[in-house]
mmCIF file of C-alpha atoms in Angstrom:
data_model
loop_
_atom_site.group_PDB
_atom_site.id
_atom_site.type_symbol
_atom_site.label_atom_id
_atom_site.label_comp_id
_atom_site.label_asym_id
_atom_site.label_seq_id
_atom_site.Cartn_x
_atom_site.Cartn_y
_atom_site.Cartn_z
ATOM 1 C CA MET A 1 134.284 118.465 82.961
ATOM 2 C CA LEU A 2 133.379 118.914 86.174
ATOM 3 C CA ASN A 3 136.276 117.668 89.133
ATOM 4 C CA PHE A 4 134.906 115.552 92.461
ATOM 5 C CA THR A 5 137.948 115.655 94.239
ATOM 6 C CA GLN A 6 137.449 118.945 96.027
ATOM 7 C CA LYS A 7 136.209 118.030 99.645
ATOM 8 C CA TYR A 8 133.551 120.182 100.879
ATOM 9 C CA THR A 9 133.827 121.036 105.316
ATOM 10 C CA ASN A 10 131.965 124.325 104.874
ATOM 11 C CA LYS A 11 128.294 124.591 104.136
ATOM 12 C CA GLU A 12 128.471 127.918 102.944
ATOM 13 C CA ASP A 13 131.009 126.677 100.420
ATOM 14 C CA VAL A 14 128.480 123.503 99.400
ATOM 15 C CA LEU A 15 124.931 125.786 98.730
ATOM 16 C CA ASN A 16 127.577 127.886 96.467
ATOM 17 C CA ASP A 17 128.851 125.678 94.579
ATOM 18 C CA ALA A 18 125.868 122.830 94.677
ATOM 19 C CA PRO A 19 123.464 124.619 92.015
ATOM 20 C CA GLN A 20 126.597 123.916 89.097
ATOM 21 C CA ARG A 21 126.210 120.668 89.986
ATOM 22 C CA LYS A 22 129.630 120.942 91.882
ATOM 23 C CA VAL A 23 129.080 118.946 94.617
ATOM 24 C CA ARG A 24 128.297 114.835 95.076
ATOM 25 C CA LEU A 25 128.032 113.161 98.649
ATOM 26 C CA GLU A 26 131.433 111.484 99.045
ATOM 27 C CA CYS A 27 132.936 115.434 98.905
ATOM 28 C CA LEU A 28 131.052 116.183 101.436
ATOM 29 C CA SER A 29 133.038 115.752 105.377
ATOM 30 C CA SER A 30 130.967 113.544 108.108
ATOM 31 C CA ASP A 31 129.679 116.641 109.889
ATOM 32 C CA LEU A 32 127.602 117.771 106.313
ATOM 33 C CA LEU A 33 126.843 114.499 105.471
ATOM 34 C CA GLU A 34 124.329 115.364 108.637
ATOM 35 C CA ASP A 35 123.713 118.283 108.134
ATOM 36 C CA VAL A 36 119.722 118.423 106.035
ATOM 37 C CA ASP A 37 120.134 122.099 104.347
ATOM 38 C CA VAL A 38 123.449 120.614 102.691
ATOM 39 C CA ILE A 39 122.046 117.435 101.968
ATOM 40 C CA VAL A 40 119.040 119.099 100.202
ATOM 41 C CA ALA A 41 121.412 120.839 98.065
ATOM 42 C CA VAL A 42 123.604 117.935 97.123
ATOM 43 C CA MET A 43 119.737 116.279 96.574
ATOM 44 C CA LYS A 44 118.387 118.392 94.941
ATOM 45 C CA GLU A 45 121.087 118.153 91.553
ATOM 46 C CA TRP A 46 122.206 113.924 92.756
ATOM 47 C CA GLY A 47 118.613 112.698 93.789
ATOM 48 C CA TYR A 48 120.294 108.747 92.469
ATOM 49 C CA GLN A 49 122.630 109.395 95.740
ATOM 50 C CA TYR A 50 119.469 108.864 98.013
ATOM 51 C CA SER A 51 120.446 105.432 98.764
ATOM 52 C CA GLU A 52 124.149 106.517 99.414
ATOM 53 C CA LEU A 53 122.150 108.518 102.922
ATOM 54 C CA SER A 54 122.363 108.034 106.736
ATOM 55 C CA GLN A 55 119.797 106.349 107.899
ATOM 56 C CA LYS A 56 119.242 109.457 110.205
ATOM 57 C CA MET A 57 118.675 111.675 106.585
ATOM 58 C CA LYS A 58 116.882 108.925 104.541
ATOM 59 C CA ASP A 59 114.120 109.613 107.994
ATOM 60 C CA ASN A 60 113.926 112.903 107.132
ATOM 61 C CA LYS A 61 111.175 114.201 104.729
ATOM 62 C CA LEU A 62 111.993 116.704 103.129
ATOM 63 C CA VAL A 63 115.582 115.199 102.317
ATOM 64 C CA ALA A 64 113.054 112.316 100.455
ATOM 65 C CA LEU A 65 110.679 114.306 98.598
ATOM 66 C CA THR A 66 114.180 116.201 97.468
ATOM 67 C CA ALA A 67 115.588 113.385 95.725
ATOM 68 C CA VAL A 68 112.502 111.884 94.237
ATOM 69 C CA THR A 69 111.517 115.089 92.876
ATOM 70 C CA ARG A 70 114.919 115.139 91.150
ATOM 71 C CA TRP A 71 115.314 111.527 90.429
ATOM 72 C CA GLY A 72 111.835 109.794 90.778
ATOM 73 C CA GLN A 73 112.835 106.058 91.086
ATOM 74 C CA ALA A 74 114.437 107.373 94.848
ATOM 75 C CA LEU A 75 111.183 106.212 96.124
ATOM 76 C CA LYS A 76 112.140 103.127 95.636
ATOM 77 C CA GLN A 77 114.368 103.418 98.359
ATOM 78 C CA VAL A 78 112.744 105.859 100.642
ATOM 79 C CA ASN A 79 111.278 105.303 103.946
ATOM 80 C CA GLU A 80 107.803 102.298 104.037
ATOM 81 C CA LYS A 81 106.496 105.623 105.871
ATOM 82 C CA PHE A 82 106.998 107.927 102.939
ATOM 83 C CA LYS A 83 105.972 105.422 100.397
ATOM 84 C CA ASN A 84 102.453 106.194 101.366
ATOM 85 C CA ASP A 85 102.735 109.715 101.730
ATOM 86 C CA LYS A 86 100.771 111.486 98.980
ATOM 87 C CA GLU A 87 103.136 114.657 98.043
ATOM 88 C CA LEU A 88 106.240 112.664 97.737
ATOM 89 C CA VAL A 89 104.694 109.639 95.372
ATOM 90 C CA MET A 90 102.895 112.562 93.757
ATOM 91 C CA ALA A 91 106.546 114.143 93.090
ATOM 92 C CA SER A 92 107.806 110.581 91.999
ATOM 93 C CA LEU A 93 105.259 109.821 89.265
ATOM 94 C CA LYS A 94 105.781 113.601 87.319
ATOM 95 C CA SER A 95 109.094 112.103 86.261
ATOM 96 C CA ASN A 96 107.737 108.777 85.732
ATOM 97 C CA GLY A 97 104.003 106.979 85.940
ATOM 98 C CA MET A 98 106.031 103.301 86.597
ATOM 99 C CA ASN A 99 106.657 104.730 89.892
ATOM 100 C CA LEU A 100 103.481 103.798 91.164
ATOM 101 C CA GLU A 101 105.087 100.165 91.507
ATOM 102 C CA TYR A 102 107.088 101.301 94.828
ATOM 103 C CA ALA A 103 104.381 103.379 96.206
ATOM 104 C CA GLY A 104 102.576 102.330 98.860
ATOM 105 C CA GLU A 105 99.250 99.586 99.190
ATOM 106 C CA GLN A 106 97.422 102.311 100.293
ATOM 107 C CA MET A 107 98.719 105.153 97.213
ATOM 108 C CA LYS A 108 98.021 102.147 94.372
ATOM 109 C CA ASP A 109 94.747 102.636 96.020
ATOM 110 C CA THR A 110 94.024 106.275 96.026
ATOM 111 C CA GLU A 111 92.697 107.695 92.345
ATOM 112 C CA ASP A 112 94.062 110.317 91.553
ATOM 113 C CA VAL A 113 97.672 109.089 92.605
ATOM 114 C CA VAL A 114 96.575 106.429 90.249
ATOM 115 C CA LEU A 115 94.710 108.773 87.716
ATOM 116 C CA CYS A 116 98.063 110.995 87.921
ATOM 117 C CA ALA A 117 100.049 107.117 86.728
ATOM 118 C CA VAL A 118 98.659 105.521 84.148
ATOM 119 C CA LYS A 119 97.822 109.643 82.434
ATOM 120 C CA LYS A 120 101.652 109.494 82.464
ATOM 121 C CA ASN A 121 102.356 106.141 81.444
ATOM 122 C CA PRO A 122 100.005 103.813 80.596
ATOM 123 C CA ALA A 123 101.855 100.810 81.755
ATOM 124 C CA SER A 124 101.275 101.422 85.508
ATOM 125 C CA TYR A 125 98.035 100.239 85.178
ATOM 126 C CA ARG A 126 99.283 97.025 86.349
ATOM 127 C CA PHE A 127 100.430 98.460 89.889
ATOM 128 C CA VAL A 128 96.767 99.902 90.773
ATOM 129 C CA SER A 129 94.797 98.156 93.256
ATOM 130 C CA GLU A 130 92.479 95.445 92.378
ATOM 131 C CA ARG A 131 89.570 97.990 93.572
ATOM 132 C CA LEU A 132 90.745 100.972 91.380
ATOM 133 C CA LYS A 133 91.137 98.362 88.381
ATOM 134 C CA LYS A 134 87.378 98.570 87.536
ATOM 135 C CA ASN A 135 87.050 102.215 88.032
ATOM 136 C CA ASP A 136 85.767 103.927 84.483
ATOM 137 C CA GLU A 137 88.440 106.639 85.004
ATOM 138 C CA VAL A 138 90.824 104.197 85.481
ATOM 139 C CA ILE A 139 89.930 102.228 82.690
ATOM 140 C CA ARG A 140 89.459 104.953 80.234
ATOM 141 C CA THR A 141 92.514 106.778 81.305
ATOM 142 C CA LYS A 142 94.316 103.332 80.306
ATOM 143 C CA ILE A 143 93.164 103.180 76.567
#
C-alpha cells in the first residue's frame, strides 16, 4: 500500500520516487509545486491531478501534454490555447476517442484528428464538425 504522508522538499527525491507512483501533488513543498520537471514527473503517474495545478503550471505545454498523455480527460481542463494544439489533442484521443468533445473547434474540423477519434470510438462522431460529418472517409470510419 502506498503511503502519501511523506512531504517532499528535494527535487531529486521526487524524480527518483515519482516513477514508482509514490509522489502526488499533496506531497510536494510549495516551491516544488512550481518546478516544471517535478510536475511533469508527477503528471506521468497522476495526470488526473492536472486540475489542482497552479495556473503557471497549467500554462506550460509540456505539463499539459504529459497530463493528457497519462489521463486523456485532462484535455477538458487544459488552457483553451491547448485545445486546438494538435499534439495535445492527439495524445488525449489515444486513450479515448470521446475526448474529442473537449477539443477546440479547429481540431473537430481537422480530418486526421477526427479520424483518429472516430476510429477509437465511433460514438465520437457526434463531436465532429458539420463539414467533416459529410466526409466520406469519416462516414466510412464511423460505420
